[in-house]
mmCIF file of C-alpha atoms in Angstrom:
data_model
loop_
_atom_site.group_PDB
_atom_site.id
_atom_site.type_symbol
_atom_site.label_atom_id
_atom_site.label_comp_id
_atom_site.label_asym_id
_atom_site.label_seq_id
_atom_site.Cartn_x
_atom_site.Cartn_y
_atom_site.Cartn_z
ATOM 1 C CA UNK Z 1 -21.443 4.235 6.446
ATOM 2 C CA UNK Z 2 -18.494 3.513 8.684
ATOM 3 C CA UNK Z 3 -17.275 -0.024 8.909
ATOM 4 C CA UNK Z 4 -16.263 -1.628 12.236
ATOM 5 C CA UNK Z 5 -12.681 -2.513 13.037
ATOM 6 C CA UNK Z 6 -11.746 -5.562 11.010
ATOM 7 C CA UNK Z 7 -9.166 -7.687 12.876
ATOM 8 C CA UNK Z 8 -7.614 -8.960 9.635
ATOM 9 C CA UNK Z 9 -7.129 -5.823 7.581
ATOM 10 C CA UNK Z 10 -5.596 -5.359 4.145
ATOM 11 C CA UNK Z 11 -2.261 -4.366 5.663
ATOM 12 C CA UNK Z 12 -2.440 -7.265 8.091
ATOM 13 C CA UNK Z 13 -2.703 -9.606 5.143
ATOM 14 C CA UNK Z 14 0.258 -7.871 3.560
ATOM 15 C CA UNK Z 15 2.589 -8.876 6.370
ATOM 16 C CA UNK Z 16 0.718 -11.654 8.110
ATOM 17 C CA UNK Z 17 1.067 -14.421 5.543
ATOM 18 C CA UNK Z 18 4.682 -14.263 4.479
ATOM 19 C CA UNK Z 19 5.848 -10.779 5.333
ATOM 20 C CA UNK Z 20 9.288 -9.285 4.910
ATOM 21 C CA UNK Z 21 11.121 -12.422 5.933
ATOM 22 C CA UNK Z 22 9.660 -14.222 2.930
ATOM 23 C CA UNK Z 23 11.499 -11.888 0.627
ATOM 24 C CA UNK Z 24 14.726 -13.506 1.761
ATOM 25 C CA UNK Z 25 13.260 -16.990 1.740
ATOM 26 C CA UNK Z 26 12.194 -16.408 -1.835
ATOM 27 C CA UNK Z 27 15.606 -15.018 -2.702
ATOM 28 C CA UNK Z 28 16.487 -17.736 -5.182
ATOM 29 C CA UNK Z 29 13.350 -17.285 -7.243
ATOM 30 C CA UNK Z 30 13.586 -13.510 -7.023
ATOM 31 C CA UNK Z 31 17.177 -13.618 -8.176
ATOM 32 C CA UNK Z 32 16.129 -15.908 -10.972
ATOM 33 C CA UNK Z 33 13.743 -13.260 -12.171
ATOM 34 C CA UNK Z 34 16.696 -11.063 -12.992
ATOM 35 C CA UNK Z 35 17.932 -13.424 -15.721
ATOM 36 C CA UNK Z 36 17.487 -12.630 -19.387
ATOM 37 C CA UNK Z 37 15.009 -15.485 -19.750
ATOM 38 C CA UNK Z 38 12.718 -13.933 -17.139
ATOM 39 C CA UNK Z 39 13.040 -10.265 -18.030
ATOM 40 C CA UNK Z 40 10.720 -9.105 -20.794
ATOM 41 C CA UNK Z 41 10.576 -6.084 -23.063
ATOM 42 C CA UNK Z 42 7.633 -4.315 -24.648
ATOM 43 C CA UNK Z 43 8.861 -5.282 -28.105
ATOM 44 C CA UNK Z 44 9.681 -8.859 -27.148
ATOM 45 C CA UNK Z 45 6.452 -9.652 -25.289
ATOM 46 C CA UNK Z 46 3.596 -8.187 -27.310
ATOM 47 C CA UNK Z 47 0.078 -8.137 -25.869
ATOM 48 C CA UNK Z 48 -3.060 -8.095 -28.023
ATOM 49 C CA UNK Z 49 -5.991 -5.996 -26.831
ATOM 50 C CA UNK Z 50 -9.363 -7.589 -27.589
ATOM 51 C CA UNK Z 51 -11.416 -5.021 -25.671
ATOM 52 C CA UNK Z 52 -13.099 -3.853 -28.862
ATOM 53 C CA UNK Z 53 -14.857 -7.191 -29.298
ATOM 54 C CA UNK Z 54 -14.723 -8.783 -25.830
ATOM 55 C CA UNK Z 55 -16.532 -6.903 -23.077
ATOM 56 C CA UNK Z 56 -14.983 -8.798 -20.186
ATOM 57 C CA UNK Z 57 -12.411 -8.102 -17.487
ATOM 58 C CA UNK Z 58 -10.696 -10.289 -14.882
ATOM 59 C CA UNK Z 59 -9.754 -8.380 -11.722
ATOM 60 C CA UNK Z 60 -7.529 -9.727 -8.898
ATOM 61 C CA UNK Z 61 -7.642 -7.672 -5.699
ATOM 62 C CA UNK Z 62 -6.989 -7.897 -1.959
ATOM 63 C CA UNK Z 63 -9.762 -8.935 0.443
ATOM 64 C CA UNK Z 64 -11.870 -6.103 1.881
ATOM 65 C CA UNK Z 65 -10.693 -3.722 -0.834
ATOM 66 C CA UNK Z 66 -14.015 -3.317 -2.624
ATOM 67 C CA UNK Z 67 -17.205 -1.868 -1.183
ATOM 68 C CA UNK Z 68 -19.992 -4.358 -0.510
ATOM 69 C CA UNK Z 69 -23.651 -3.877 0.266
ATOM 70 C CA UNK Z 70 -24.484 -3.813 3.984
ATOM 71 C CA UNK Z 71 -27.320 -6.282 3.566
ATOM 72 C CA UNK Z 72 -25.967 -8.479 0.789
ATOM 73 C CA UNK Z 73 -22.191 -8.923 0.651
ATOM 74 C CA UNK Z 74 -22.441 -10.540 -2.778
ATOM 75 C CA UNK Z 75 -23.334 -7.121 -4.148
ATOM 76 C CA UNK Z 76 -20.574 -4.608 -4.814
ATOM 77 C CA UNK Z 77 -22.302 -1.274 -5.448
ATOM 78 C CA UNK Z 78 -19.558 0.655 -7.256
ATOM 79 C CA UNK Z 79 -18.388 -2.331 -9.292
ATOM 80 C CA UNK Z 80 -21.945 -3.324 -10.169
ATOM 81 C CA UNK Z 81 -22.586 0.240 -11.321
ATOM 82 C CA UNK Z 82 -19.507 0.077 -13.574
ATOM 83 C CA UNK Z 83 -20.766 -3.138 -15.162
ATOM 84 C CA UNK Z 84 -24.167 -1.587 -15.786
ATOM 85 C CA UNK Z 85 -22.666 1.616 -17.194
ATOM 86 C CA UNK Z 86 -19.977 0.091 -19.408
ATOM 87 C CA UNK Z 87 -21.461 -3.249 -20.412
ATOM 88 C CA UNK Z 88 -18.163 -4.861 -19.374
ATOM 89 C CA UNK Z 89 -18.628 -8.064 -17.377
ATOM 90 C CA UNK Z 90 -16.115 -8.212 -14.505
ATOM 91 C CA UNK Z 91 -14.857 -11.455 -12.984
ATOM 92 C CA UNK Z 92 -13.764 -10.157 -9.579
ATOM 93 C CA UNK Z 93 -11.615 -12.281 -7.245
ATOM 94 C CA UNK Z 94 -9.907 -11.558 -3.925
ATOM 95 C CA UNK Z 95 -6.860 -13.732 -4.441
ATOM 96 C CA UNK Z 96 -4.061 -11.306 -3.548
ATOM 97 C CA UNK Z 97 -3.304 -12.210 0.054
ATOM 98 C CA UNK Z 98 0.387 -11.316 0.188
ATOM 99 C CA UNK Z 99 2.666 -9.658 -2.360
ATOM 100 C CA UNK Z 100 5.312 -12.387 -2.320
ATOM 101 C CA UNK Z 101 2.764 -15.185 -2.327
ATOM 102 C CA UNK Z 102 1.010 -13.627 -5.314
ATOM 103 C CA UNK Z 103 4.349 -13.143 -7.076
ATOM 104 C CA UNK Z 104 4.833 -16.883 -6.762
ATOM 105 C CA UNK Z 105 1.471 -17.504 -8.423
ATOM 106 C CA UNK Z 106 2.226 -15.502 -11.538
ATOM 107 C CA UNK Z 107 6.004 -15.384 -11.949
ATOM 108 C CA UNK Z 108 6.382 -18.418 -14.218
ATOM 109 C CA UNK Z 109 3.759 -17.177 -16.673
ATOM 110 C CA UNK Z 110 5.034 -13.596 -16.717
ATOM 111 C CA UNK Z 111 8.677 -14.695 -16.983
ATOM 112 C CA UNK Z 112 7.703 -16.776 -20.013
ATOM 113 C CA UNK Z 113 5.551 -14.072 -21.646
ATOM 114 C CA UNK Z 114 2.395 -16.092 -21.013
ATOM 115 C CA UNK Z 115 -1.047 -15.020 -19.840
ATOM 116 C CA UNK Z 116 -1.821 -15.102 -16.125
ATOM 117 C CA UNK Z 117 -5.550 -15.140 -16.877
ATOM 118 C CA UNK Z 118 -5.805 -11.718 -15.222
ATOM 119 C CA UNK Z 119 -6.346 -8.289 -16.750
ATOM 120 C CA UNK Z 120 -5.896 -6.286 -13.527
ATOM 121 C CA UNK Z 121 -3.785 -7.004 -10.459
ATOM 122 C CA UNK Z 122 -3.481 -4.774 -7.367
ATOM 123 C CA UNK Z 123 0.043 -4.743 -5.918
ATOM 124 C CA UNK Z 124 1.900 -2.684 -3.318
ATOM 125 C CA UNK Z 125 4.454 -0.109 -4.527
ATOM 126 C CA UNK Z 126 7.557 -2.243 -4.117
ATOM 127 C CA UNK Z 127 6.073 -5.301 -5.809
ATOM 128 C CA UNK Z 128 4.670 -3.211 -8.638
ATOM 129 C CA UNK Z 129 8.143 -1.680 -8.980
ATOM 130 C CA UNK Z 130 9.753 -5.123 -9.137
ATOM 131 C CA UNK Z 131 7.404 -6.313 -11.885
ATOM 132 C CA UNK Z 132 7.913 -3.071 -13.807
ATOM 133 C CA UNK Z 133 11.678 -3.555 -13.496
ATOM 134 C CA UNK Z 134 11.287 -7.049 -14.961
ATOM 135 C CA UNK Z 135 9.269 -5.715 -17.898
ATOM 136 C CA UNK Z 136 6.133 -7.629 -16.951
ATOM 137 C CA UNK Z 137 3.633 -4.751 -16.906
ATOM 138 C CA UNK Z 138 1.847 -3.103 -19.843
ATOM 139 C CA UNK Z 139 1.839 0.651 -20.330
ATOM 140 C CA UNK Z 140 -1.580 2.271 -20.088
ATOM 141 C CA UNK Z 141 -2.823 4.839 -22.578
ATOM 142 C CA UNK Z 142 -2.940 8.117 -20.654
ATOM 143 C CA UNK Z 143 -5.416 9.542 -23.168
ATOM 144 C CA UNK Z 144 -7.893 6.887 -21.967
ATOM 145 C CA UNK Z 145 -7.446 7.990 -18.340
ATOM 146 C CA UNK Z 146 -8.654 11.618 -18.240
ATOM 147 C CA UNK Z 147 -9.959 11.263 -14.687
ATOM 148 C CA UNK Z 148 -6.580 9.979 -13.508
ATOM 149 C CA UNK Z 149 -4.824 12.831 -15.298
ATOM 150 C CA UNK Z 150 -7.132 15.355 -13.637
ATOM 151 C CA UNK Z 151 -7.625 13.838 -10.186
ATOM 152 C CA UNK Z 152 -4.583 11.835 -9.072
ATOM 153 C CA UNK Z 153 -3.099 13.413 -5.935
ATOM 154 C CA UNK Z 154 0.050 15.424 -6.728
ATOM 155 C CA UNK Z 155 1.983 13.502 -4.055
ATOM 156 C CA UNK Z 156 1.421 10.271 -6.026
ATOM 157 C CA UNK Z 157 2.599 11.561 -9.391
ATOM 158 C CA UNK Z 158 6.018 10.918 -10.889
ATOM 159 C CA UNK Z 159 7.021 8.158 -8.489
ATOM 160 C CA UNK Z 160 10.504 6.745 -9.024
ATOM 161 C CA UNK Z 161 9.247 3.457 -10.485
ATOM 162 C CA UNK Z 162 6.609 5.089 -12.705
ATOM 163 C CA UNK Z 163 7.679 8.581 -13.653
ATOM 164 C CA UNK Z 164 5.022 8.987 -16.348
ATOM 165 C CA UNK Z 165 2.088 7.595 -14.334
ATOM 166 C CA UNK Z 166 1.222 4.983 -16.950
ATOM 167 C CA UNK Z 167 2.242 1.672 -15.422
ATOM 168 C CA UNK Z 168 0.814 1.651 -11.868
ATOM 169 C CA UNK Z 169 -2.256 3.650 -10.842
ATOM 170 C CA UNK Z 170 -2.925 3.944 -7.082
ATOM 171 C CA UNK Z 171 -6.015 2.068 -5.928
ATOM 172 C CA UNK Z 172 -5.766 3.010 -2.254
ATOM 173 C CA UNK Z 173 -3.057 4.621 -0.184
ATOM 174 C CA UNK Z 174 -2.026 4.812 3.454
ATOM 175 C CA UNK Z 175 0.498 6.285 5.847
ATOM 176 C CA UNK Z 176 3.082 4.679 8.094
ATOM 177 C CA UNK Z 177 3.813 6.858 11.092
ATOM 178 C CA UNK Z 178 3.516 6.772 14.875
ATOM 179 C CA UNK Z 179 0.549 5.808 17.010
ATOM 180 C CA UNK Z 180 0.018 5.912 20.753
ATOM 181 C CA UNK Z 181 -2.620 5.181 23.382
ATOM 182 C CA UNK Z 182 -3.297 8.393 25.297
ATOM 183 C CA UNK Z 183 -4.712 6.408 28.204
ATOM 184 C CA UNK Z 184 -1.305 4.992 29.091
ATOM 185 C CA UNK Z 185 1.213 7.536 27.809
ATOM 186 C CA UNK Z 186 1.637 11.200 27.062
ATOM 187 C CA UNK Z 187 1.751 12.757 23.623
ATOM 188 C CA UNK Z 188 4.334 11.485 21.152
ATOM 189 C CA UNK Z 189 5.788 13.684 18.410
ATOM 190 C CA UNK Z 190 9.012 12.203 17.028
ATOM 191 C CA UNK Z 191 10.614 8.912 16.032
ATOM 192 C CA UNK Z 192 13.512 9.656 18.376
ATOM 193 C CA UNK Z 193 11.073 9.907 21.290
ATOM 194 C CA UNK Z 194 9.639 6.525 20.379
ATOM 195 C CA UNK Z 195 13.103 4.972 20.311
ATOM 196 C CA UNK Z 196 14.603 6.608 23.410
ATOM 197 C CA UNK Z 197 12.005 7.940 25.842
ATOM 198 C CA UNK Z 198 12.496 6.142 29.177
ATOM 199 C CA UNK Z 199 8.782 5.907 30.002
ATOM 200 C CA UNK Z 200 8.208 3.942 26.786
ATOM 201 C CA UNK Z 201 10.951 1.372 27.295
ATOM 202 C CA UNK Z 202 9.641 -2.117 26.565
ATOM 203 C CA UNK Z 203 6.243 -0.734 25.568
ATOM 204 C CA UNK Z 204 7.018 -0.041 21.907
ATOM 205 C CA UNK Z 205 6.546 -2.072 18.730
ATOM 206 C CA UNK Z 206 7.733 -1.387 15.189
ATOM 207 C CA UNK Z 207 6.612 -2.780 11.860
ATOM 208 C CA UNK Z 208 8.173 -5.816 10.218
ATOM 209 C CA UNK Z 209 7.608 -4.090 6.863
ATOM 210 C CA UNK Z 210 11.145 -2.858 6.118
ATOM 211 C CA UNK Z 211 10.176 0.077 3.914
ATOM 212 C CA UNK Z 212 7.859 1.589 6.500
ATOM 213 C CA UNK Z 213 10.068 1.247 9.583
ATOM 214 C CA UNK Z 214 13.322 2.117 7.845
ATOM 215 C CA UNK Z 215 11.737 4.943 5.891
ATOM 216 C CA UNK Z 216 10.720 6.630 9.133
ATOM 217 C CA UNK Z 217 14.181 6.145 10.629
ATOM 218 C CA UNK Z 218 15.858 7.553 7.519
ATOM 219 C CA UNK Z 219 13.631 10.622 7.807
ATOM 220 C CA UNK Z 220 14.441 10.977 11.500
ATOM 221 C CA UNK Z 221 18.124 11.162 10.550
ATOM 222 C CA UNK Z 222 17.421 13.901 8.036
ATOM 223 C CA UNK Z 223 17.719 11.620 5.001
ATOM 224 C CA UNK Z 224 15.289 11.143 2.120
ATOM 225 C CA UNK Z 225 13.749 7.629 1.901
ATOM 226 C CA UNK Z 226 13.051 8.301 -1.778
ATOM 227 C CA UNK Z 227 16.754 8.846 -2.503
ATOM 228 C CA UNK Z 228 19.290 7.558 0.011
ATOM 229 C CA UNK Z 229 22.738 5.984 0.027
ATOM 230 C CA UNK Z 230 23.923 2.700 1.498
ATOM 231 C CA UNK Z 231 25.775 4.636 4.200
ATOM 232 C CA UNK Z 232 22.611 6.495 5.151
ATOM 233 C CA UNK Z 233 20.697 3.209 5.370
ATOM 234 C CA UNK Z 234 23.421 1.829 7.626
ATOM 235 C CA UNK Z 235 23.121 4.872 9.908
ATOM 236 C CA UNK Z 236 19.409 4.228 10.240
ATOM 237 C CA UNK Z 237 19.796 0.472 10.782
ATOM 238 C CA UNK Z 238 22.336 1.138 13.552
ATOM 239 C CA UNK Z 239 19.844 3.468 15.188
ATOM 240 C CA UNK Z 240 17.214 0.742 15.052
ATOM 241 C CA UNK Z 241 19.640 -1.860 16.428
ATOM 242 C CA UNK Z 242 20.433 0.376 19.391
ATOM 243 C CA UNK Z 243 16.734 0.606 20.239
ATOM 244 C CA UNK Z 244 16.384 -3.167 19.967
ATOM 245 C CA UNK Z 245 19.470 -3.910 22.035
ATOM 246 C CA UNK Z 246 18.415 -1.484 24.774
ATOM 247 C CA UNK Z 247 15.015 -3.156 25.135
ATOM 248 C CA UNK Z 248 13.146 -0.052 23.996
ATOM 249 C CA UNK Z 249 11.396 -2.017 21.216
ATOM 250 C CA UNK Z 250 9.470 -5.005 22.490
ATOM 251 C CA UNK Z 251 8.895 -6.676 19.125
ATOM 252 C CA UNK Z 252 8.241 -6.240 15.411
ATOM 253 C CA UNK Z 253 4.772 -6.847 14.091
ATOM 254 C CA UNK Z 254 2.370 -6.908 11.205
ATOM 255 C CA UNK Z 255 -0.861 -5.178 12.107
ATOM 256 C CA UNK Z 256 -1.328 -7.510 15.077
ATOM 257 C CA UNK Z 257 -0.069 -4.573 17.160
ATOM 258 C CA UNK Z 258 -3.541 -3.029 16.915
ATOM 259 C CA UNK Z 259 -5.324 -5.016 19.666
ATOM 260 C CA UNK Z 260 -2.368 -4.535 22.036
ATOM 261 C CA UNK Z 261 -2.393 -0.791 21.390
ATOM 262 C CA UNK Z 262 -6.126 -0.646 22.009
ATOM 263 C CA UNK Z 263 -5.756 -2.473 25.340
ATOM 264 C CA UNK Z 264 -2.751 -0.417 26.413
ATOM 265 C CA UNK Z 265 -0.468 -3.462 26.505
ATOM 266 C CA UNK Z 266 1.812 -1.404 24.298
ATOM 267 C CA UNK Z 267 1.911 2.348 24.704
ATOM 268 C CA UNK Z 268 3.206 3.448 21.307
ATOM 269 C CA UNK Z 269 4.324 2.041 17.990
ATOM 270 C CA UNK Z 270 5.159 2.505 14.370
ATOM 271 C CA UNK Z 271 1.822 1.782 12.740
ATOM 272 C CA UNK Z 272 -0.558 2.331 9.842
ATOM 273 C CA UNK Z 273 -3.149 5.031 9.421
ATOM 274 C CA UNK Z 274 -5.982 2.659 8.477
ATOM 275 C CA UNK Z 275 -5.629 0.782 11.766
ATOM 276 C CA UNK Z 276 -5.708 4.047 13.704
ATOM 277 C CA UNK Z 277 -8.945 5.073 12.007
ATOM 278 C CA UNK Z 278 -10.610 1.780 12.816
ATOM 279 C CA UNK Z 279 -9.393 1.746 16.437
ATOM 280 C CA UNK Z 280 -10.460 5.350 16.791
ATOM 281 C CA UNK Z 281 -14.070 4.466 16.069
ATOM 282 C CA UNK Z 282 -14.157 2.875 19.530
ATOM 283 C CA UNK Z 283 -11.560 4.926 21.428
ATOM 284 C CA UNK Z 284 -10.655 8.529 20.709
ATOM 285 C CA UNK Z 285 -7.534 8.195 22.863
ATOM 286 C CA UNK Z 286 -5.840 6.192 20.100
ATOM 287 C CA UNK Z 287 -3.888 8.770 18.134
ATOM 288 C CA UNK Z 288 -1.990 8.583 14.860
ATOM 289 C CA UNK Z 289 0.951 10.968 14.594
ATOM 290 C CA UNK Z 290 2.721 12.340 11.561
ATOM 291 C CA UNK Z 291 6.276 12.656 12.945
ATOM 292 C CA UNK Z 292 7.930 16.045 12.733
ATOM 293 C CA UNK Z 293 10.586 14.540 10.443
ATOM 294 C CA UNK Z 294 8.060 13.120 7.982
ATOM 295 C CA UNK Z 295 5.775 10.185 7.256
ATOM 296 C CA UNK Z 296 5.884 7.296 4.801
ATOM 297 C CA UNK Z 297 3.151 6.959 2.210
ATOM 298 C CA UNK Z 298 2.480 3.704 0.390
ATOM 299 C CA UNK Z 299 0.039 2.720 -2.299
ATOM 300 C CA UNK Z 300 -1.549 -0.415 -3.649
ATOM 301 C CA UNK Z 301 -1.642 -0.034 -7.395
ATOM 302 C CA UNK Z 302 -3.655 -1.251 -10.341
ATOM 303 C CA UNK Z 303 -1.347 -2.835 -12.929
ATOM 304 C CA UNK Z 304 -2.125 -4.639 -16.207
ATOM 305 C CA UNK Z 305 0.209 -7.623 -16.740
ATOM 306 C CA UNK Z 306 1.730 -8.648 -20.036
ATOM 307 C CA UNK Z 307 -0.486 -10.778 -22.262
ATOM 308 C CA UNK Z 308 -3.645 -9.488 -20.565
ATOM 309 C CA UNK Z 309 -6.062 -9.139 -23.477
ATOM 310 C CA UNK Z 310 -8.439 -6.492 -22.123
ATOM 311 C CA UNK Z 311 -6.234 -3.474 -21.433
ATOM 312 C CA UNK Z 312 -8.805 -1.077 -22.890
ATOM 313 C CA UNK Z 313 -11.493 -2.448 -20.584
ATOM 314 C CA UNK Z 314 -9.090 -2.117 -17.656
ATOM 315 C CA UNK Z 315 -8.455 1.513 -18.575
ATOM 316 C CA UNK Z 316 -12.195 2.148 -18.536
ATOM 317 C CA UNK Z 317 -12.473 0.677 -15.031
ATOM 318 C CA UNK Z 318 -9.504 2.632 -13.667
ATOM 319 C CA UNK Z 319 -10.841 5.850 -15.160
ATOM 320 C CA UNK Z 320 -14.276 5.142 -13.618
ATOM 321 C CA UNK Z 321 -12.787 4.726 -10.116
ATOM 322 C CA UNK Z 322 -11.135 8.118 -10.463
ATOM 323 C CA UNK Z 323 -14.521 9.811 -10.657
ATOM 324 C CA UNK Z 324 -14.654 11.621 -7.277
ATOM 325 C CA UNK Z 325 -18.136 10.359 -6.384
ATOM 326 C CA UNK Z 326 -17.154 6.748 -7.063
ATOM 327 C CA UNK Z 327 -13.845 7.113 -5.221
ATOM 328 C CA UNK Z 328 -15.667 8.508 -2.184
ATOM 329 C CA UNK Z 329 -18.047 5.553 -2.019
ATOM 330 C CA UNK Z 330 -15.102 3.154 -2.150
ATOM 331 C CA UNK Z 331 -13.143 5.096 0.492
ATOM 332 C CA UNK Z 332 -16.143 5.096 2.835
ATOM 333 C CA UNK Z 333 -15.831 1.322 2.969
ATOM 334 C CA UNK Z 334 -12.079 0.713 3.038
ATOM 335 C CA UNK Z 335 -11.037 3.661 5.296
ATOM 336 C CA UNK Z 336 -7.627 4.217 3.732
ATOM 337 C CA UNK Z 337 -6.377 7.365 2.005
ATOM 338 C CA UNK Z 338 -8.331 8.143 -1.113
ATOM 339 C CA UNK Z 339 -5.906 8.949 -3.975
ATOM 340 C CA UNK Z 340 -8.529 10.971 -5.847
ATOM 341 C CA UNK Z 341 -8.774 14.749 -5.653
ATOM 342 C CA UNK Z 342 -12.358 15.928 -5.376
ATOM 343 C CA UNK Z 343 -13.539 12.852 -3.478
ATOM 344 C CA UNK Z 344 -13.559 14.708 -0.166
ATOM 345 C CA UNK Z 345 -16.426 16.953 -1.244
ATOM 346 C CA UNK Z 346 -18.346 13.865 -2.300
ATOM 347 C CA UNK Z 347 -17.566 12.140 1.021
ATOM 348 C CA UNK Z 348 -19.234 14.997 2.885
ATOM 349 C CA UNK Z 349 -22.514 13.759 1.416
ATOM 350 C CA UNK Z 350 -21.842 10.209 2.631
ATOM 351 C CA UNK Z 351 -20.031 10.590 5.975
ATOM 352 C CA UNK Z 352 -18.999 14.085 7.109
ATOM 353 C CA UNK Z 353 -16.778 12.672 9.865
ATOM 354 C CA UNK Z 354 -14.723 10.666 7.379
ATOM 355 C CA UNK Z 355 -14.563 13.672 5.068
ATOM 356 C CA UNK Z 356 -12.950 15.627 7.909
ATOM 357 C CA UNK Z 357 -10.540 12.830 8.827
ATOM 358 C CA UNK Z 358 -6.986 13.728 7.711
ATOM 359 C CA UNK Z 359 -6.072 10.038 7.602
ATOM 360 C CA UNK Z 360 -8.550 9.522 4.752
ATOM 361 C CA UNK Z 361 -8.159 12.943 3.130
ATOM 362 C CA UNK Z 362 -4.769 14.302 4.211
ATOM 363 C CA UNK Z 363 -4.271 18.044 4.104
ATOM 364 C CA UNK Z 364 -1.448 19.698 2.196
ATOM 365 C CA UNK Z 365 0.723 19.837 5.316
ATOM 366 C CA UNK Z 366 0.604 16.053 5.750
ATOM 367 C CA UNK Z 367 1.118 15.348 2.060
ATOM 368 C CA UNK Z 368 4.092 17.697 1.983
ATOM 369 C CA UNK Z 369 5.726 15.526 4.683
ATOM 370 C CA UNK Z 370 4.932 12.215 2.982
ATOM 371 C CA UNK Z 371 7.490 10.189 1.046
ATOM 372 C CA UNK Z 372 7.345 7.042 -1.076
ATOM 373 C CA UNK Z 373 10.220 4.639 -0.392
ATOM 374 C CA UNK Z 374 12.857 4.471 -3.118
ATOM 375 C CA UNK Z 375 12.457 1.776 -5.755
ATOM 376 C CA UNK Z 376 15.176 -0.820 -5.173
ATOM 377 C CA UNK Z 377 17.017 -2.938 -7.681
ATOM 378 C CA UNK Z 378 17.496 -6.641 -7.030
ATOM 379 C CA UNK Z 379 20.860 -6.235 -5.294
ATOM 380 C CA UNK Z 380 19.629 -3.426 -3.045
ATOM 381 C CA UNK Z 381 16.481 -5.352 -2.182
ATOM 382 C CA UNK Z 382 18.476 -8.347 -1.007
ATOM 383 C CA UNK Z 383 21.076 -6.277 0.860
ATOM 384 C CA UNK Z 384 18.689 -3.973 2.725
ATOM 385 C CA UNK Z 385 16.187 -6.684 3.595
ATOM 386 C CA UNK Z 386 19.019 -8.861 4.876
ATOM 387 C CA UNK Z 387 20.328 -6.175 7.210
ATOM 388 C CA UNK Z 388 16.839 -5.404 8.455
ATOM 389 C CA UNK Z 389 16.007 -9.056 9.142
ATOM 390 C CA UNK Z 390 19.217 -9.448 11.152
ATOM 391 C CA UNK Z 391 18.221 -6.585 13.429
ATOM 392 C CA UNK Z 392 14.599 -7.589 13.959
ATOM 393 C CA UNK Z 393 15.508 -11.246 14.526
ATOM 394 C CA UNK Z 394 13.249 -12.678 11.868
#
């Protein structure tokens, strides 16, 4: 069953609470995490797995990222089915409201090789990459994840921060590309059009999420967001600055651009695929565009932190959600890209329209154009975010 447009979506929470600017504000604590006292190693911070005797699991996720029953929101059909099937009792909480905010909740424990009280956390690519870089995440046993091995989308394998696909398993995925309102403007195909077309001047917004906006601009310059140089980033940031200085871009937003796009107050934007799906339920003139130069793909990932004592139980849950039928039921609720091959055929039984939607089940052509932003080290993170914040005026 399709869900209505939710004004405060998962991606809205990502940027709406602290957003990119908070990365700089938190710079001291982030820098502190690079010290030897904060960085852990697998040998130096050993985790004991009690899954053989303790059938429990503590799961921290984002709001609206688990299917709920239409009549009783206290019931979570796929999760309840896992509990019944496995005998593992799951304490499920929706306490991840912003990546940086959540980092602040757990950094002292993880830096000190102490338990966070959580067995599973769901974090966006760049935050998962940061915690992996700090040595705070446990490796999963790939032999316990046969469904992941068989069904993870090829485009999400071998990412720069997790080459062996055993530290961060995609929970849901989405695209950052272009969107426009066909009631107030003509078709849009490229990032350069968005940034220069005279009829769009002052009617454009871009995302305050650095990796999404800058990834698209790097692609538009013919560079690879998964592997770029400082000079190439500077070329892209200068291109963005020109569009800001000329008045082409009205402002930078979280997902609060969505109502303005729906009303036609803005004509076009850099936006997220999930918002376009939800807006499109009410207005088929709202279009999401994969730019000719490429599109950014991001994921929110299941990770198991150090000192979590139920890694085996977590592996069972992750493997369960990579069953195509289960993945389809989850995707029917959240409306983001399903990372599980085979789920589309199962979705046809639930909602044929969603099964045919390339923003939930992208075709090979879209996936071939999609890129995950390069994992940054601490110095790069500070440098690139700083330049971006200067341009967007945050």
